[in-house]
CSV table of C-alpha atoms in Angstrom, one decimal:
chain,number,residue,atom,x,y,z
A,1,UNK,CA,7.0,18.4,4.8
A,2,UNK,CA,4.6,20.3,6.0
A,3,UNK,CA,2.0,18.7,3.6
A,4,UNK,CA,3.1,15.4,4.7
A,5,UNK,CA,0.3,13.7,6.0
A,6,UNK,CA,-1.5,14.5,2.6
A,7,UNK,CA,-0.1,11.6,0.9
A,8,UNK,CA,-2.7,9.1,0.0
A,9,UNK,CA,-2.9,5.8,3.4
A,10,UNK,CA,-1.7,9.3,5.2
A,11,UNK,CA,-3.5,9.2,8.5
A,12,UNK,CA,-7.1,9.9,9.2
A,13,UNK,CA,-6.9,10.2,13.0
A,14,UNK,CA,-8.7,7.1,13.3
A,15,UNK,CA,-9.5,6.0,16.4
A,16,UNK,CA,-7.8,2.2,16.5
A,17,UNK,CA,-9.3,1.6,19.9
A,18,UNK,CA,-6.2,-0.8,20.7
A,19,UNK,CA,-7.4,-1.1,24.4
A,20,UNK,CA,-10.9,-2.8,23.1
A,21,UNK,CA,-8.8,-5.7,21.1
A,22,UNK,CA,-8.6,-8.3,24.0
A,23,UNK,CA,-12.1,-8.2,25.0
A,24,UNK,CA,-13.6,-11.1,23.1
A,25,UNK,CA,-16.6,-10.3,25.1
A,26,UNK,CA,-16.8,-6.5,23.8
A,27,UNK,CA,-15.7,-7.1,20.1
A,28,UNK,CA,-18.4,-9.6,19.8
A,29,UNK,CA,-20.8,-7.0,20.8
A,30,UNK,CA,-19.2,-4.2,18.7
A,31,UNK,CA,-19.7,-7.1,15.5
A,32,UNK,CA,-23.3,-7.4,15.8
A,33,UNK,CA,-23.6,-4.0,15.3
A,34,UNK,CA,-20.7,-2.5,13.2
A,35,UNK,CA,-19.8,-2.0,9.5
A,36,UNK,CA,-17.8,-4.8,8.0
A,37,UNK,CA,-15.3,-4.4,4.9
A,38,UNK,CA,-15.1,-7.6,2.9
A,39,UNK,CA,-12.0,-8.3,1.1
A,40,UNK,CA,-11.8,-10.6,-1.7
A,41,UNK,CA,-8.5,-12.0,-2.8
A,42,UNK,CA,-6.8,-9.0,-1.8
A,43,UNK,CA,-9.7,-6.3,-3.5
A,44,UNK,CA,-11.5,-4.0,-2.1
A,45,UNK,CA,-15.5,-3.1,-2.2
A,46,UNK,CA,-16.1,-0.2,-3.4
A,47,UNK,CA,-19.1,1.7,-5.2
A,48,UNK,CA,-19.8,5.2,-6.8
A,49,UNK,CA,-19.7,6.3,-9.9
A,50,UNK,CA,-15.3,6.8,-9.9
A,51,UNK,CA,-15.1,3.9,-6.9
A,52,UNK,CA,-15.1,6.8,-4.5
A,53,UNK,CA,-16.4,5.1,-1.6
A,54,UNK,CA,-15.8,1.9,0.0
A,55,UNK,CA,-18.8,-0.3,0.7
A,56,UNK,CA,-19.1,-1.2,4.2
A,57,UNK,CA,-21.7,-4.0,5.0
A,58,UNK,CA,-23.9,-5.0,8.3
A,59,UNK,CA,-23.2,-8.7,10.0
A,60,UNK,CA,-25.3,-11.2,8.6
A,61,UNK,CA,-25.4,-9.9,5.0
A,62,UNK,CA,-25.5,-13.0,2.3
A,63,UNK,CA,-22.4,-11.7,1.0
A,64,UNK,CA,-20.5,-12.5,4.0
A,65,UNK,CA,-21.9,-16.2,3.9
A,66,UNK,CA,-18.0,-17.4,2.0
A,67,UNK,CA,-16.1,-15.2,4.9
A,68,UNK,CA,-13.5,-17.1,6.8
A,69,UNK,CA,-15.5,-16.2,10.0
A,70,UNK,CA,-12.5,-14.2,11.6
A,71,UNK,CA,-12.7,-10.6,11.9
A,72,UNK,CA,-10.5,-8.0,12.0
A,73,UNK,CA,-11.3,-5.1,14.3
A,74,UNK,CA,-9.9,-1.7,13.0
A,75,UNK,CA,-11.1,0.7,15.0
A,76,UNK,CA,-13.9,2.6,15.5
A,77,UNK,CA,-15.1,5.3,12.7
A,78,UNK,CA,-16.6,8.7,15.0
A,79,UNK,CA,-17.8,6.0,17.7
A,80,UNK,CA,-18.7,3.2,15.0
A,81,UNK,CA,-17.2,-0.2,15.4
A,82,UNK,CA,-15.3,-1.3,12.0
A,83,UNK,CA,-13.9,-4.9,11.1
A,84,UNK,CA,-12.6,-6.7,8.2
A,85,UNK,CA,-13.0,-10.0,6.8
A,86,UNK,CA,-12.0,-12.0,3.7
A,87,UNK,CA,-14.8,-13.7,1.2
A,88,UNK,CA,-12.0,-15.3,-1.1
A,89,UNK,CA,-13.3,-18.6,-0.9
A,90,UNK,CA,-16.2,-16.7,-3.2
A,91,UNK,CA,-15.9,-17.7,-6.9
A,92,UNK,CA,-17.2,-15.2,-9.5
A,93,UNK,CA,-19.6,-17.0,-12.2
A,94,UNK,CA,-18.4,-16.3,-15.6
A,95,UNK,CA,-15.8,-14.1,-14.9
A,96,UNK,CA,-12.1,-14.0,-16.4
A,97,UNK,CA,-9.7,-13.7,-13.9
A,98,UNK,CA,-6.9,-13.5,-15.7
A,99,UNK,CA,-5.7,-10.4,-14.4
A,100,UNK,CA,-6.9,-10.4,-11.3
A,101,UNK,CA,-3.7,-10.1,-8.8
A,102,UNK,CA,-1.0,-8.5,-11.9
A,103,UNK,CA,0.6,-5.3,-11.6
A,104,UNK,CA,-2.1,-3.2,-13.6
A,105,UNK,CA,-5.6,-4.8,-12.7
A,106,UNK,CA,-9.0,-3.2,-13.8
A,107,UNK,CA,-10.9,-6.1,-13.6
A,108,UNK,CA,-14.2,-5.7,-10.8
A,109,UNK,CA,-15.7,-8.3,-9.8
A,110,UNK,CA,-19.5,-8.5,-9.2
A,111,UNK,CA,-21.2,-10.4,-6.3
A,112,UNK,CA,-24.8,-11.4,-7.2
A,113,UNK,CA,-25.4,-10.4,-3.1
A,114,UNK,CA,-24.6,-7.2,-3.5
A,115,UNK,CA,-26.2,-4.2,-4.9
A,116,UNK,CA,-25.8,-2.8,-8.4
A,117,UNK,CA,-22.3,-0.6,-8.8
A,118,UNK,CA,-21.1,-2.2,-5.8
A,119,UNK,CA,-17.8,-4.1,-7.0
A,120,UNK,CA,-14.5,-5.9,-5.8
A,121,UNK,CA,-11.6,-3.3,-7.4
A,122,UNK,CA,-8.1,-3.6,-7.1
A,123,UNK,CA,-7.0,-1.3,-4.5
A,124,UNK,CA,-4.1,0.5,-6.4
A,125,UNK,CA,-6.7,1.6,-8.9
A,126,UNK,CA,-9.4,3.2,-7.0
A,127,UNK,CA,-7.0,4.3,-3.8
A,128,UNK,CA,-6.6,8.4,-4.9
A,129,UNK,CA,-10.4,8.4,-5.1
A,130,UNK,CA,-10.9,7.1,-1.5
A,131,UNK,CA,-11.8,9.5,1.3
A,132,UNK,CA,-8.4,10.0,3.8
A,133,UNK,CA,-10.8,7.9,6.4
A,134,UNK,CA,-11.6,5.1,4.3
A,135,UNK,CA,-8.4,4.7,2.6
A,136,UNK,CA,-6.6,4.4,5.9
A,137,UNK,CA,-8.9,1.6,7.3
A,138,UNK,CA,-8.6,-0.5,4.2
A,139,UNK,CA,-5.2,0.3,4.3
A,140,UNK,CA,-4.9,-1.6,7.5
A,141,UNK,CA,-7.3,-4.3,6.7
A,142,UNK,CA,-5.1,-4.9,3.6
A,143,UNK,CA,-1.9,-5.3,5.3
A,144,UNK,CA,-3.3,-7.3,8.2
A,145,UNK,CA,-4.7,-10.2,6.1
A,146,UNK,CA,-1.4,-10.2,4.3
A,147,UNK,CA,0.1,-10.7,7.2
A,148,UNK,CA,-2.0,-13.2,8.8
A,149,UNK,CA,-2.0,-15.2,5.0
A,150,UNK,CA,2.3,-16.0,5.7
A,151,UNK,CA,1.9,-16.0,9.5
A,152,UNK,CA,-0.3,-19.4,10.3
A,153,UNK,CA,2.7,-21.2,11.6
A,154,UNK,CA,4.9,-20.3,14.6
A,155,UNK,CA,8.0,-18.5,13.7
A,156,UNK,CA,9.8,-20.5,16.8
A,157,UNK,CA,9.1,-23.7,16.6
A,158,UNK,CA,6.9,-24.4,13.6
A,159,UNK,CA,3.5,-25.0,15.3
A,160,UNK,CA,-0.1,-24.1,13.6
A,161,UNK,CA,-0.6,-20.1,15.3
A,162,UNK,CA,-4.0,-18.7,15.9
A,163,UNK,CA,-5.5,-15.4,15.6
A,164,UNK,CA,-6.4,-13.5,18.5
A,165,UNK,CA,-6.6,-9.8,19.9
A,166,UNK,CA,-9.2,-9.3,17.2
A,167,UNK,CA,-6.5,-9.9,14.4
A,168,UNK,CA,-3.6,-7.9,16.4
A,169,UNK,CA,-2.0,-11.0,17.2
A,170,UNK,CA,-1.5,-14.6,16.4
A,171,UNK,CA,-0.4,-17.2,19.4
A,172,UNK,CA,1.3,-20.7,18.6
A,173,UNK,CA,-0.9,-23.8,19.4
A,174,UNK,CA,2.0,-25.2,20.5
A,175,UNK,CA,4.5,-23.7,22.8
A,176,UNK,CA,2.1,-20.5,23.4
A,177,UNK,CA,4.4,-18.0,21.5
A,178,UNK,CA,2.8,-14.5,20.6
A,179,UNK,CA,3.5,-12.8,17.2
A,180,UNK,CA,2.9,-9.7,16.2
A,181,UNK,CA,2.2,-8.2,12.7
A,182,UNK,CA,5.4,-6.8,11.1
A,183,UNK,CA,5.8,-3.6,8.4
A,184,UNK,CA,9.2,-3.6,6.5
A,185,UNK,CA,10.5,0.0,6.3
A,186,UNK,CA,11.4,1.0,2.5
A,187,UNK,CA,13.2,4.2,1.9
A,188,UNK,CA,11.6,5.9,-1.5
A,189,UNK,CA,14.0,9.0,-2.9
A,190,UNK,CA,14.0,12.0,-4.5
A,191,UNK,CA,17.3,12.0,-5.7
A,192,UNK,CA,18.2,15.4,-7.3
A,193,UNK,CA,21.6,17.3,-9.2
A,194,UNK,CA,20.4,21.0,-9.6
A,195,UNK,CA,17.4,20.8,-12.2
A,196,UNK,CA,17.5,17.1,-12.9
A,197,UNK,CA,15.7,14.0,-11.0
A,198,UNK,CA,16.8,10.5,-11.0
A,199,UNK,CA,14.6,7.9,-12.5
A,200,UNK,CA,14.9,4.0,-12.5
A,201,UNK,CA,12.5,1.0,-13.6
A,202,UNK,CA,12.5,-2.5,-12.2
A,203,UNK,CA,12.7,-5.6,-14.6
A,204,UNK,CA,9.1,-6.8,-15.1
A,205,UNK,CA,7.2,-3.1,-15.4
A,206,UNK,CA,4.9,-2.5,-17.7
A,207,UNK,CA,6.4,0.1,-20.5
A,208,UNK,CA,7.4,3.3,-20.2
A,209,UNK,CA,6.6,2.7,-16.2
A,210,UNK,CA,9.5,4.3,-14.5
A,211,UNK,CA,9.8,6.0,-10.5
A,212,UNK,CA,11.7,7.0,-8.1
A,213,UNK,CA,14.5,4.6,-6.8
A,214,UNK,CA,13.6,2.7,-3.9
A,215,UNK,CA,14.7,-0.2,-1.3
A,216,UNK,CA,14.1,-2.1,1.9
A,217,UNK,CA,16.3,-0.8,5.1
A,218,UNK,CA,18.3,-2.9,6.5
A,219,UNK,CA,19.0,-4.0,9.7
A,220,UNK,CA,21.2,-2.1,11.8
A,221,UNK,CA,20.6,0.7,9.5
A,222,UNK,CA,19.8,4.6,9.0
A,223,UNK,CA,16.9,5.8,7.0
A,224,UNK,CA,19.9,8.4,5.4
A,225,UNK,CA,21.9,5.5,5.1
A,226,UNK,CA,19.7,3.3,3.3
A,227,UNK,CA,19.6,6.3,1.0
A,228,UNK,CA,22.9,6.4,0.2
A,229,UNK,CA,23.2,2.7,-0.2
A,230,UNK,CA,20.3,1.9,-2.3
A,231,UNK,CA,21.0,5.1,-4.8
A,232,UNK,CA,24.5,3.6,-5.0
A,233,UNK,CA,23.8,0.1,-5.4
A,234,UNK,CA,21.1,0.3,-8.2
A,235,UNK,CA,22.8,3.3,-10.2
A,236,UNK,CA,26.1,4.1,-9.1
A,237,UNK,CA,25.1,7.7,-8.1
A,238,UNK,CA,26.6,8.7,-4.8
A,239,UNK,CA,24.4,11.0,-2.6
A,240,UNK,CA,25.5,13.6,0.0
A,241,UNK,CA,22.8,15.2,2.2
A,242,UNK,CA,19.8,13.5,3.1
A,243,UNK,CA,16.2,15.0,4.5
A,244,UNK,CA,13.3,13.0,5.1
A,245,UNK,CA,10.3,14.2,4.0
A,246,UNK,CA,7.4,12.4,4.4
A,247,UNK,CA,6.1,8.7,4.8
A,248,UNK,CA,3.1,6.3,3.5
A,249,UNK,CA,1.6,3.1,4.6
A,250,UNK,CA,1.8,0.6,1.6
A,251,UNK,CA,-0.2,-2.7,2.1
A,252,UNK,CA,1.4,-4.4,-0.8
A,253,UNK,CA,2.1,-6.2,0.8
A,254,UNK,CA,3.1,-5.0,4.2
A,255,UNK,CA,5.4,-1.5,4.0
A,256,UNK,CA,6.1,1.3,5.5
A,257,UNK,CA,7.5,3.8,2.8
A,258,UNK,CA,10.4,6.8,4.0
A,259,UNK,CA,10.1,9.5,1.2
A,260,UNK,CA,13.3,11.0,1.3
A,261,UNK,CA,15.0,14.1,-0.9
A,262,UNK,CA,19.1,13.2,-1.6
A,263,UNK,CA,21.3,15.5,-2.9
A,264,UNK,CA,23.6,13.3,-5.8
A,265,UNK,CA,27.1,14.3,-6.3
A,266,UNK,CA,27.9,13.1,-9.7
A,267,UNK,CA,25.7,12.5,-12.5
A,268,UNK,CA,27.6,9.2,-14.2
A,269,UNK,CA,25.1,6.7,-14.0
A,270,UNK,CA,26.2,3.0,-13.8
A,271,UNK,CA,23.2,0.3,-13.5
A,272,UNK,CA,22.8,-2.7,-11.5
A,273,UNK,CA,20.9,-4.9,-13.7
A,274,UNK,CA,20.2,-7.2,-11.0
A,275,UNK,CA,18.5,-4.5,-9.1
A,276,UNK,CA,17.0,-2.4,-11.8
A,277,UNK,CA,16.6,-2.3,-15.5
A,278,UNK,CA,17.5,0.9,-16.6
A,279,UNK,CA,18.0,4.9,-14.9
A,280,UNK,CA,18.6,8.2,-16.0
A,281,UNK,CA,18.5,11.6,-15.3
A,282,UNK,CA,15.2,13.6,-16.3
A,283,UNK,CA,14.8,18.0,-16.6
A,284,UNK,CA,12.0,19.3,-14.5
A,285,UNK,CA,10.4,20.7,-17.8
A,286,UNK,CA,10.7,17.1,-19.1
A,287,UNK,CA,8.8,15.7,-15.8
A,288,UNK,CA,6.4,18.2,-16.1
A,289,UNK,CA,5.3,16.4,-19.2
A,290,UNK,CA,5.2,13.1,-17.7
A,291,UNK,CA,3.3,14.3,-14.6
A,292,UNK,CA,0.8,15.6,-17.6
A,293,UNK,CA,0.3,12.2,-19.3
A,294,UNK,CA,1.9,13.9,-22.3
A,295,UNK,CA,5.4,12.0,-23.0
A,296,UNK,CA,5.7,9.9,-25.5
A,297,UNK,CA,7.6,7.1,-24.1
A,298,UNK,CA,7.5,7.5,-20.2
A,299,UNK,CA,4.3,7.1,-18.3
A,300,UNK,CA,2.9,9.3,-15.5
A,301,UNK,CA,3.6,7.6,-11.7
A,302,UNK,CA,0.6,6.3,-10.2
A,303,UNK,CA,-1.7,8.1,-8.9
A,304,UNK,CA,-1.9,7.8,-5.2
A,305,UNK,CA,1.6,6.9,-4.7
A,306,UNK,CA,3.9,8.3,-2.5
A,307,UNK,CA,6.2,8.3,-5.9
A,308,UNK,CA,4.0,10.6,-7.3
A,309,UNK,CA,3.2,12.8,-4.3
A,310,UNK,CA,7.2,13.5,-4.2
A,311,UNK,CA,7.6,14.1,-7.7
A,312,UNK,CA,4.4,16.8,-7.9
A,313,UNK,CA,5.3,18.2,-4.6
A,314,UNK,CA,9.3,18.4,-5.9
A,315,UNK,CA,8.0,20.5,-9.5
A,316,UNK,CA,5.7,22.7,-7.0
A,317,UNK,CA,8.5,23.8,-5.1
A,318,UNK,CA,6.1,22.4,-1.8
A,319,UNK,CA,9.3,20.0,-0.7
A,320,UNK,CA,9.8,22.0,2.4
């Protein structure tokens, strides 16, 4: 697509600096003086009146006093140093946190350090709203702490690992193994017969939540052939030709999702209700009134997602 890298966690052009990453000397340097994202249990600060911006804070701010003290360098922002942390260890006063890591979160969380309309937000709520800049770097940050969170022990023989290369890398304690952070591919699909699009909904959605089929690629595997096997496995439907279209970073919590357009030769749909709950076929008018938030039973895809970048760009006729 030629509109590809217009998907949201599409590419900024930021400037990851990788050759900076092993000076320990350098990066301490670039943390006195850069801008620091603080991440709390996975959220993102952001401020604005519609969370439009994320918050980036100086070294030494009280906020940062519950951070973990390791940083994560992402790169520098038009010559501007700009690392991550994580505050989690931070308890909100009087706050429910009931829904704070489910599906569908609009909690914010408000740190008494911070200034007024600056708040912790789930980042699949406020992510269309973010700049293509800033939702790249929190992209990154996101993904890396998820990484280093089921990383801290050594793949080979089971020793403690330790971060190093400014968060780029984590070596064992023990036998001195390095490991490196890891993004599972995920083929998303368009899956289309004529004037109809393919719909599914995983067990455990909220209602009326449905998308485009999806699944991890296996190994040894095509991108077309994860198509063909994923489409078939959850549904049935048997897909011909195969294009790849266009592809988003998704830090939840550490993928790399393949937008891909199928062709389906039948229409018979036949469920796996292991791997989804339910499917069927829906009529570009139809979709048109989901995309509006005007169905009555089926909700509108995210926004943000690369679900709903497909499905808009597929009605639009902007596919190629």
């Amino acid at each position: 697509m030629k509109i590809a890298e217009t998907v949201t966690f599409g590419g900024s052009g930021l400037d990851r600096a990788a050759q900076l990453r092993g000076d320990a000397t350098l990066m301490q340097k670039h943390l006195t003086t850069g801008d620091i994202l603080p991440l709390w249990r996975g959220k993102v600060l952001v401020q604005g009146e519609a969370r439009e911006n994320l918050a980036r804070l100086p070294q030494g701010h009280p906020a940062l006093k519950d951070s973990t003290g390791e940083y994560i360098f992402l790169g520098l922002d038009d010559g501007q140093a700009v690392f991550a942390c994580d505050i989690s260890s931070w308890e909100p006063p009087d706050q429910d946190l009931e829904l704070v890591g489910q599906f569908f979160d609009p909690s914010e969380q408000i740190h008494p350090e911070l200034a007024q309309g600056v708040v912790f937000a789930e980042l699949r709520s406020v992510m269309a709203q973010l700049s293509p800049r800033d939702a790249e770097l929190v992209a990154t940050a996101k993904a890396l702490f998820n990484w280093h969170d089921s990383h801290g022990f050594c793949a080979k023989c089971g020793g403690k690992s330790a971060m190093t290369m400014a968060g780029w890398q984590r070596n064992c304690t023990l036998c001195d193994s390095s490991h490196f952070p890891r993004t599972d591919p995920v083929v998303i699909m368009l899956i289309t017969h004529g004037n109809q699009l393919l719909l599914g909904r995983s067990p455990g959605w909220p209602e009326g939540m449905y998308s485009t089929l999806a699944g991890f690629v296996e190994p040894g595997e095509t991108l077309e052939a994860a198509v063909r096997r994923e489409v078939f496995e959850e549904s049935g439907i048997e897909v011909g030709a195969v294009t790849y279209l266009a592809s988003q970073p998704w830090a939840f919590p550490s993928s790399l999702m393949f937008g891909c357009h199928g062709e389906a030769l039948n229409t018979d749909i036949t469920i796996d209700p292991v791997e989804i709950e339910d499917a069927f076929w829906i009529s570009r008018e139809d979709l048109m009134q989901v995309m509006a938030g005007e169905h009555p039973k089926i909700r509108a895809a995210r926004r943000g997602s690369i679900a709903q970048f497909l499905m808009t760009n597929w009605l639009a006729d902007r596919l190629n």
